[in-house]
Amino acid sequence: MDLTLKAVDLFWEEGCNIIVGQSHFIKTIEDIPEILATSVPGIQYGLAFCEASGPCLIRTEGTDSDLIDQAVACAQKVAAGHTFFLILRNCYPINVLDRIKACPEVVHLFAATANELQLVVASTDQGNGIIGAIDGFGPKGVEGDSDKADRKSLLRTIGYKLG
């Protein structure tokens, strides 16, 4: 059996976030939309789930056809069974991650980000599997006092901390 590794760059609409995960059952394509609808009223998203048996289709749901198309493009590029690609607009992953993690079918989350993203994909004769994620870039230094002030200001500006 041959094993190869490759880095796969994913692309989606600027200003959106992506959540990439692994799930074990087709029910995921209906459960994640229910989670989203009850977590963030008016959420906009595109979801693609890759079956790993039977017809091995990319199943889709969403509220925005462009976001669905972007999620499908990510799924096609990675081509790994039992994976899902969820692209969110006007919502942050922090708003839905705890509920997605609690979804009975979800096995693992690889990334939740707005940063540039590469997935490390392993390929064998059987197919592809995601083994990790490279989210953004490596550190360029340690924050100083002004950086701390900027971080605190950002979190308060976007409403994730009080006062």
N, CA, C and O of each residue as an XYZ file, in Angstrom:
652
protein
N       0.844     -1.182      0.000
C       0.000      0.000      0.000
C       0.885      1.239      0.000
O       1.792      1.371      0.822
N       0.613      2.126     -0.918
C       1.341      3.389     -0.983
C       0.587      4.453     -0.206
O      -0.643      4.489     -0.198
N       1.349      5.319      0.446
C       0.789      6.438      1.185
C       1.479      7.702      0.719
O       2.708      7.778      0.703
N       0.686      8.697      0.338
C       1.244      9.993     -0.028
C       0.582     11.074      0.815
O      -0.573     10.955      1.224
N       1.335     12.111      1.057
C       0.823     13.275      1.793
C       0.869     14.493      0.892
O       1.797     14.665      0.101
N      -0.150     15.342      1.021
C      -0.139     16.594      0.281
C      -0.833     17.660      1.104
O      -1.677     17.358      1.948
N      -0.475     18.898      0.855
C      -1.155     20.037      1.462
C      -2.163     20.561      0.445
O      -1.822     20.834     -0.706
N      -3.408     20.695      0.891
C      -4.480     21.165      0.017
C      -4.931     22.538      0.506
O      -5.410     22.679      1.631
N      -4.775     23.549     -0.349
C      -5.232     24.901     -0.031
C      -6.735     24.986     -0.235
O      -7.257     24.543     -1.259
N      -7.434     25.561      0.748
C      -8.866     25.780      0.611
C      -9.132     27.273      0.431
O      -8.423     28.121      0.972
N     -10.173     27.568     -0.342
C     -10.532     28.955     -0.615
C     -12.028     29.136     -0.430
O     -12.823     28.264     -0.780
N     -12.398     30.281      0.126
C     -13.796     30.646      0.310
C     -13.866     32.168      0.362
O     -12.846     32.858      0.391
N     -15.064     32.657      0.372
C     -15.331     34.088      0.320
C     -14.657     34.853      1.464
O     -14.734     34.452      2.626
N     -13.998     35.959      1.115
C     -13.377     36.804      2.130
C     -14.445     37.322      3.090
O     -15.551     37.669      2.678
N     -14.101     37.368      4.360
C     -15.041     37.821      5.380
C     -15.866     36.691      5.974
O     -16.615     36.905      6.928
N     -15.738     35.499      5.424
C     -16.445     34.326      5.943
C     -15.480     33.459      6.745
O     -14.265     33.647      6.695
N     -16.038     32.517      7.478
C     -15.265     31.536      8.230
C     -15.597     30.151      7.710
O     -16.653     29.939      7.113
N     -14.692     29.209      7.937
C     -14.930     27.822      7.561
C     -14.719     26.929      8.775
O     -13.823     27.160      9.587
N     -15.549     25.920      8.881
C     -15.366     24.846      9.861
C     -15.213     23.566      9.058
O     -16.046     23.248      8.210
N     -14.141     22.835      9.334
C     -13.880     21.567      8.646
C     -13.873     20.471      9.692
O     -13.188     20.572     10.709
N     -14.644     19.416      9.434
C     -14.718     18.345     10.402
C     -14.898     16.982      9.762
O     -15.023     16.841      8.545
N     -14.907     15.983     10.634
C     -15.142     14.597     10.228
C     -16.375     14.103     10.969
O     -16.545     14.359     12.161
N     -17.212     13.408     10.259
C     -18.454     12.899     10.826
C     -18.705     11.515     10.258
O     -18.224     11.194      9.172
N     -19.453     10.691     10.978
C     -19.561      9.294     10.576
C     -20.881      8.894      9.940
O     -21.089      7.706      9.690
N     -21.793      9.841      9.663
C     -23.112      9.406      9.241
C     -23.790     10.479      8.395
O     -23.638     11.671      8.664
N     -24.529     10.068      7.385
C     -25.214     10.979      6.463
C     -26.182     11.921      7.180
O     -26.500     12.989      6.656
N     -26.650     11.546      8.356
C     -27.565     12.375      9.145
C     -26.950     13.751      9.458
O     -27.676     14.702      9.749
N     -25.647     13.853      9.401
C     -24.924     15.099      9.641
C     -25.434     16.222      8.751
O     -25.531     17.367      9.195
N     -25.762     15.910      7.499
C     -26.179     16.937      6.550
C     -27.520     17.554      6.937
O     -27.874     18.621      6.435
N     -28.266     16.904      7.816
C     -29.510     17.487      8.323
C     -29.354     18.022      9.738
O     -30.010     18.997     10.102
N     -28.500     17.402     10.539
C     -28.350     17.838     11.928
C     -27.598     19.162     12.059
O     -27.974     20.001     12.877
N     -26.544     19.362     11.267
C     -25.803     20.626     11.361
C     -26.687     21.816     10.970
O     -26.658     22.827     11.672
N     -27.466     21.747      9.896
C     -28.369     22.873      9.618
C     -29.368     23.151     10.743
O     -29.676     24.312     11.011
N     -29.874     22.118     11.402
C     -30.770     22.332     12.535
C     -30.040     23.041     13.672
O     -30.596     23.931     14.315
N     -28.803     22.646     13.915
C     -27.985     23.300     14.941
C     -27.799     24.779     14.594
O     -27.949     25.646     15.456
N     -27.477     25.061     13.346
C     -27.233     26.446     12.925
C     -28.492     27.290     13.051
O     -28.438     28.419     13.538
N     -29.625     26.750     12.616
C     -30.877     27.511     12.634
C     -31.311     27.866     14.048
O     -31.940     28.902     14.262
N     -30.980     27.012     15.017
C     -31.389     27.283     16.394
C     -30.302     27.972     17.204
O     -30.506     28.275     18.380
N     -29.157     28.221     16.595
C     -28.062     28.897     17.295
C     -27.962     30.375     16.949
O     -27.747     31.209     17.829
N     -28.116     30.703     15.668
C     -27.935     32.071     15.195
C     -29.074     32.400     14.227
O     -29.041     31.972     13.074
N     -30.066     33.143     14.672
C     -31.164     33.502     13.767
C     -30.643     34.224     12.521
O     -29.801     35.117     12.619
N     -31.147     33.831     11.360
C     -30.754     34.477     10.112
C     -29.372     34.112      9.612
O     -28.851     34.785      8.722
N     -28.759     33.069     10.153
C     -27.403     32.677      9.742
C     -27.367     32.381      8.243
O     -28.334     31.870      7.678
N     -26.264     32.703      7.620
C     -26.029     32.368      6.217
C     -24.884     31.370      6.174
O     -23.845     31.572      6.802
N     -25.086     30.287      5.422
C     -24.066     29.242      5.389
C     -24.220     28.366      4.161
O     -25.264     28.330      3.511
N     -23.137     27.664      3.871
C     -23.130     26.599      2.878
C     -22.449     25.399      3.500
O     -21.405     25.539      4.136
N     -23.024     24.221      3.325
C     -22.515     22.986      3.932
C     -22.390     21.910      2.875
O     -23.305     21.696      2.080
N     -21.257     21.237      2.871
C     -21.034     20.075      2.006
C     -20.538     18.925      2.877
O     -19.615     19.102      3.673
N     -21.145     17.748      2.729
C     -20.773     16.551      3.478
C     -20.451     15.449      2.477
O     -21.241     15.181      1.571
N     -19.304     14.814      2.634
C     -18.862     13.760      1.723
C     -19.211     12.388      2.291
O     -18.713     11.990      3.344
N     -20.072     11.677      1.579
C     -20.374     10.297      1.970
C     -19.133      9.438      1.784
O     -18.272      9.747      0.961
N     -19.048      8.360      2.552
C     -17.892      7.464      2.450
C     -18.287      6.057      2.016
O     -17.438      5.168      1.950
N     -19.576      5.847      1.719
C     -20.035      4.537      1.244
C     -21.258      4.749      0.373
O     -21.714      5.878      0.193
N     -21.788      3.660     -0.165
C     -22.944      3.769     -1.050
C     -22.594      4.593     -2.273
O     -21.577      4.331     -2.916
N     -23.418      5.594     -2.616
C     -23.142      6.378     -3.826
C     -21.964      7.345     -3.676
O     -21.494      7.896     -4.672
N     -21.478      7.559     -2.445
C     -20.334      8.459     -2.197
C     -20.541      9.835     -2.831
O     -19.681     10.343     -3.551
N     -21.684     10.410     -2.549
C     -22.004     11.735     -3.071
C     -21.572     12.824     -2.103
O     -21.385     12.574     -0.913
N     -21.415     14.032     -2.625
C     -21.259     15.205     -1.780
C     -22.676     15.727     -1.551
O     -23.331     16.192     -2.484
N     -23.137     15.647     -0.323
C     -24.474     16.098      0.048
C     -24.394     17.567      0.447
O     -23.393     17.990      1.025
N     -25.426     18.350      0.150
C     -25.359     19.788      0.418
C     -26.612     20.314      1.091
O     -27.708     19.782      0.919
N     -26.420     21.369      1.857
C     -27.499     22.160      2.447
C     -26.953     23.575      2.599
O     -25.747     23.801      2.511
N     -27.854     24.519      2.828
C     -27.398     25.875      3.086
C     -28.467     26.902      2.820
O     -29.560     26.594      2.347
N     -28.125     28.122      3.135
C     -29.039     29.236      2.949
C     -28.601     30.156      1.819
O     -29.321     31.087      1.459
N     -27.421     29.899      1.256
C     -26.858     30.783      0.229
C     -26.170     29.918     -0.830
O     -25.258     29.153     -0.514
N     -26.607     30.039     -2.078
C     -26.076     29.167     -3.133
C     -24.582     29.379     -3.372
O     -23.873     28.422     -3.682
N     -24.089     30.606     -3.238
C     -22.651     30.839     -3.417
C     -21.841     30.134     -2.326
O     -20.801     29.539     -2.609
N     -22.317     30.200     -1.084
C     -21.606     29.537      0.006
C     -21.678     28.017     -0.146
O     -20.712     27.320      0.165
N     -22.799     27.504     -0.615
C     -22.899     26.063     -0.880
C     -21.882     25.674     -1.945
O     -21.170     24.682     -1.785
N     -21.803     26.436     -3.022
C     -20.845     26.140     -4.099
C     -19.407     26.159     -3.578
O     -18.596     25.322     -3.973
N     -19.088     27.107     -2.695
C     -17.736     27.185     -2.142
C     -17.439     25.975     -1.252
O     -16.333     25.437     -1.282
N     -18.424     25.553     -0.466
C     -18.247     24.373      0.381
C     -18.039     23.136     -0.479
O     -17.193     22.299     -0.165
N     -18.802     23.011     -1.560
C     -18.640     21.880     -2.482
C     -17.248     21.906     -3.110
O     -16.606     20.862     -3.225
N     -16.779     23.070     -3.514
C     -15.436     23.166     -4.108
C     -14.369     22.692     -3.126
O     -13.423     22.010     -3.522
N     -14.514     23.047     -1.851
C     -13.569     22.565     -0.830
C     -13.655     21.049     -0.705
O     -12.632     20.366     -0.651
N     -14.874     20.528     -0.660
C     -15.068     19.079     -0.534
C     -14.473     18.335     -1.729
O     -13.848     17.288     -1.559
N     -14.663     18.864     -2.920
C     -14.114     18.226     -4.117
C     -12.591     18.254     -4.119
O     -11.946     17.297     -4.547
N     -12.033     19.335     -3.647
C     -10.574     19.476     -3.649
C      -9.922     18.495     -2.677
O      -8.871     17.927     -2.975
N     -10.551     18.295     -1.508
C      -9.999     17.385     -0.502
C     -10.365     15.941     -0.825
O      -9.534     15.043     -0.682
N     -11.590     15.714     -1.254
C     -12.063     14.395     -1.695
C     -11.868     13.298     -0.650
O     -11.389     12.208     -0.962
N     -12.244     13.601      0.593
C     -12.113     12.634      1.683
C     -13.496     12.271      2.211
O     -14.312     13.149      2.487
N     -13.751     10.981      2.348
C     -15.041     10.528      2.847
C     -15.278     10.936      4.287
O     -14.344     11.122      5.067
N     -16.566     11.071      4.621
C     -17.026     11.416      5.969
C     -16.430     12.715      6.484
O     -16.147     12.843      7.676
N     -16.239     13.679      5.592
C     -15.786     15.004      6.006
C     -16.868     16.025      5.668
O     -17.691     15.810      4.779
N     -16.849     17.139      6.395
C     -17.787     18.212      6.070
C     -17.074     19.547      6.064
O     -16.082     19.756      6.762
N     -17.616     20.447      5.249
C     -17.064     21.774      5.042
C     -18.220     22.750      5.198
O     -19.165     22.743      4.409
N     -18.133     23.584      6.220
C     -19.204     24.510      6.555
C     -18.659     25.932      6.460
O     -17.761     26.306      7.214
N     -19.196     26.717      5.541
C     -18.763     28.093      5.373
C     -19.845     29.008      5.943
O     -21.016     28.911      5.574
N     -19.436     29.894      6.845
C     -20.346     30.776      7.576
C     -20.156     32.233      7.172
O     -19.030     32.710      7.030
N     -21.275     32.931      6.989
C     -21.229     34.371      6.737
C     -22.029     35.073      7.837
O     -23.073     34.581      8.265
N     -21.534     36.217      8.286
C     -22.195     37.015      9.332
C     -22.363     36.231     10.630
O     -23.356     36.386     11.341
N     -21.404     35.413     10.916
C     -21.422     34.572     12.119
C     -19.991     34.113     12.361
O     -19.233     33.913     11.412
N     -19.625     33.948     13.602
C     -18.306     33.417     13.933
C     -18.438     31.962     14.376
O     -19.470     31.584     14.930
N     -17.425     31.149     14.145
C     -17.486     29.757     14.608
C     -17.799     29.640     16.101
O     -18.484     28.705     16.516
N     -17.307     30.578     16.909
C     -17.544     30.517     18.351
C     -19.042     30.467     18.675
O     -19.434     29.957     19.725
N     -19.883     30.998     17.769
C     -21.327     30.997     17.983
C     -21.946     29.609     17.854
O     -23.043     29.378     18.361
N     -21.260     28.680     17.181
C     -21.866     27.373     16.897
C     -20.979     26.172     17.245
O     -21.454     25.036     17.240
N     -19.718     26.408     17.541
C     -18.788     25.284     17.736
C     -19.207     24.329     18.838
O     -19.129     23.114     18.653
N     -19.649     24.839     19.975
C     -19.989     23.939     21.071
C     -21.126     23.006     20.677
O     -21.128     21.835     21.057
N     -22.082     23.509     19.926
C     -23.213     22.675     19.509
C     -22.802     21.694     18.416
O     -23.279     20.560     18.396
N     -21.918     22.116     17.502
C     -21.442     21.192     16.468
C     -20.616     20.073     17.106
O     -20.755     18.910     16.727
N     -19.764     20.414     18.065
C     -18.975     19.393     18.766
C     -19.869     18.391     19.480
O     -19.508     17.222     19.616
N     -21.046     18.846     19.942
C     -21.968     17.973     20.668
C     -22.851     17.141     19.740
O     -23.576     16.266     20.214
N     -22.809     17.388     18.445
C     -23.600     16.619     17.483
C     -23.140     15.154     17.532
O     -21.948     14.882     17.391
N     -24.066     14.214     17.730
C     -23.673     12.809     17.920
C     -22.828     12.214     16.799
O     -22.026     11.312     17.038
N     -23.003     12.713     15.579
C     -22.246     12.132     14.460
C     -20.842     12.712     14.308
O     -19.986     12.089     13.679
N     -20.592     13.896     14.875
C     -19.309     14.568     14.657
C     -18.213     13.858     15.449
O     -18.304     13.693     16.666
N     -17.193     13.451     14.733
C     -16.080     12.707     15.306
C     -14.926     13.631     15.682
O     -14.290     13.453     16.720
N     -14.660     14.633     14.816
C     -13.468     15.466     15.003
C     -13.636     16.772     14.232
O     -14.221     16.793     13.149
N     -13.124     17.845     14.793
C     -13.033     19.099     14.055
C     -11.564     19.383     13.772
O     -10.718     19.297     14.662
N     -11.275     19.722     12.524
C      -9.899     20.009     12.124
C      -9.580     21.491     12.178
O      -8.458     21.874     12.509
N     -10.561     22.334     11.853
C     -10.300     23.777     11.803
C     -11.602     24.550     11.900
O     -12.664     24.078     11.494
N     -11.491     25.742     12.447
C     -12.568     26.726     12.465
C     -11.858     28.065     12.354
O     -11.246     28.524     13.318
N     -11.934     28.703     11.179
C     -11.048     29.828     10.932
C     -11.542     30.734      9.812
O     -12.360     30.339      8.982
N     -11.028     31.945      9.811
C     -11.165     32.852      8.667
C      -9.799     33.031      8.003
O      -9.683     33.703      6.978
N      -8.772     32.426      8.594
C      -7.411     32.538      8.075
C      -7.218     31.692      6.822
O      -8.048     30.846      6.490
N      -6.114     31.936      6.137
C      -5.722     31.027      5.067
C      -5.584     29.641      5.678
O      -5.084     29.494      6.793
N      -6.032     28.617      4.940
C      -6.083     27.267      5.495
C      -5.569     26.247      4.500
O      -5.950     26.237      3.330
N      -4.690     25.388      4.998
C      -4.247     24.220      4.250
C      -4.597     22.990      5.080
O      -4.392     22.967      6.293
N      -5.126     21.973      4.412
C      -5.349     20.700      5.075
C      -4.268     19.733      4.637
O      -3.909     19.681      3.460
N      -3.750     18.970      5.580
C      -2.787     17.928      5.276
C      -3.606     16.671      4.997
O      -4.294     16.147      5.873
N      -3.513     16.205      3.761
C      -4.337     15.091      3.297
C      -3.446     13.900      2.970
O      -2.462     14.021      2.240
N      -3.808     12.755      3.524
C      -3.119     11.498      3.221
C      -3.934     10.760      2.167
O      -5.164     10.751      2.217
N      -3.243     10.139      1.211
C      -3.911      9.373      0.160
C      -3.360      7.960      0.122
O      -2.148      7.750      0.179
N      -4.267      6.990      0.024
C      -3.914      5.581     -0.172
C      -4.742      5.067     -1.342
O      -5.478      5.826     -1.972
N      -4.617      3.766     -1.633
C      -5.423      3.162     -2.691
C      -6.911      3.252     -2.370
O      -7.733      3.274     -3.287
N      -7.270      3.303     -1.106
C      -8.674      3.370     -0.694
C      -9.275      4.758     -0.892
O     -10.453      4.880     -1.226
N      -8.472      5.807     -0.689
C      -8.974      7.166     -0.829
C      -8.165      8.155     -0.029
O      -7.002      7.912      0.293
N      -8.797      9.290      0.293
C      -8.132     10.380      1.007
C      -8.670     10.515      2.416
O      -9.816     10.161      2.697
N      -7.827     11.034      3.302
C      -8.233     11.360      4.658
C      -7.473     12.576      5.150
O      -6.286     12.737      4.867
N      -8.162     13.424      5.885
C      -7.524     14.613      6.459
C      -6.787     14.189      7.726
O      -7.360     13.532      8.595
N      -5.526     14.565      7.825
C      -4.788     14.224      9.041
C      -4.407     15.457      9.863
O      -3.887     15.327     10.971
N      -4.659     16.626      9.335
C      -4.360     17.831     10.104
C      -4.651     19.092      9.320
O      -5.026     19.042      8.148
N      -4.473     20.227      9.984
C      -4.739     21.519      9.369
C      -3.608     22.484      9.685
O      -3.035     22.465     10.774
N      -3.304     23.320      8.717
C      -2.363     24.417      8.901
C      -3.186     25.688      8.787
O      -3.602     26.081      7.696
N      -3.415     26.325      9.926
C      -4.347     27.436     10.058
C      -3.569     28.734     10.180
O      -2.973     29.009     11.222
N      -3.570     29.528      9.130
C      -2.868     30.806      9.162
C      -1.365     30.618      9.089
O      -0.863     29.746      8.380
N      -0.654     31.456      9.837
C       0.805     31.498      9.783
C       1.388     31.305     11.167
O       0.669     31.423     12.160
N       2.676     31.009     11.254
C       3.361     30.837     12.526
C       3.604     32.166     13.217
O       3.522     33.220     12.587
N       3.907     32.124     14.525
C       4.133     33.347     15.289
C       5.344     34.131     14.779
O       6.335     33.564     14.319
N       5.222     35.446     14.880
C       6.305     36.337     14.467
C       6.932     37.041     15.661
O       7.856     37.837     15.493
N       6.448     36.762     16.848
C       6.961     37.396     18.055
C       5.997     37.199     19.205
O       5.037     36.436     19.098
N       6.252     37.886     20.301
C       5.420     37.823     21.499
C       4.750     39.179     21.678
O       5.382     40.217     21.480
N       3.478     39.172     22.052
C       2.753     40.438     22.173
C       3.343     41.320     23.264
O       3.790     40.849     24.309
N       3.325     42.624     22.977
C       3.733     43.622     23.951
C       2.509     44.328     24.510
O       1.377     43.934     24.231
N       2.734     45.360     25.289
C       1.634     46.075     25.935
C       0.635     46.647     24.926
O      -0.573     46.532     25.135
N       1.107     47.254     23.848
C       0.180     47.829     22.863
C      -0.587     46.724     22.132
O      -1.752     46.907     21.777
N       0.067     45.576     21.907
C      -0.614     44.444     21.278
C      -1.727     43.908     22.182
O      -2.804     43.552     21.705
N      -1.457     43.855     23.496
C      -2.480     43.419     24.455
C      -3.662     44.371     24.444
O      -4.815     43.940     24.462
N      -3.380     45.652     24.415
C      -4.451     46.654     24.387
C      -5.280     46.508     23.110
O      -6.507     46.603     23.154
N      -4.616     46.276     21.973
C      -5.327     46.081     20.705
C      -6.220     44.836     20.761
O      -7.361     44.872     20.301
N      -5.704     43.734     21.326
C      -6.469     42.493     21.442
C      -7.716     42.717     22.285
O      -8.817     42.318     21.906
N      -7.529     43.355     23.427
C      -8.663     43.610     24.325
C      -9.695     44.512     23.661
O     -10.898     44.291     23.803
N      -9.240     45.512     22.949
C     -10.144     46.427     22.252
C     -10.941     45.689     21.171
O     -12.148     45.891     21.040
N     -10.276     44.848     20.410
C     -10.952     44.069     19.364
C     -12.063     43.207     19.955
O     -13.184     43.206     19.446
N     -11.760     42.478     21.022
C     -12.759     41.587     21.620
C     -13.972     42.353     22.143
O     -15.093     41.848     22.098
N     -13.751     43.549     22.630
C     -14.867     44.361     23.100
C     -15.626     45.000     21.929
O     -16.849     45.136     21.980
N     -14.910     45.385     20.892
C     -15.538     45.987     19.723
C     -16.480     45.005     19.035
O     -17.566     45.392     18.602
N     -16.077     43.734     18.929
C     -16.922     42.747     18.245
C     -17.900     42.064     19.206
O     -18.638     41.164     18.805
N     -17.907     42.492     20.475
C     -18.936     42.056     21.410
C     -18.679     40.774     22.183
O     -19.613     40.189     22.732
N     -17.429     40.327     22.235
C     -17.132     39.088     22.938
C     -16.608     39.279     24.352
O     -16.363     38.298     25.055
N     -16.436     40.487     24.768
C     -16.069     40.805     26.151
C     -16.804     42.065     26.556
O     -17.090     42.919     25.716
N     -17.104     42.186     27.815
C     -17.796     43.367     28.307
C     -16.797     44.403     28.816
O     -15.694     44.076     29.254
N     -17.224     45.666     28.743
C     -16.467     46.788     29.321
C     -15.085     46.846     28.990
O     -14.382     47.754     29.433
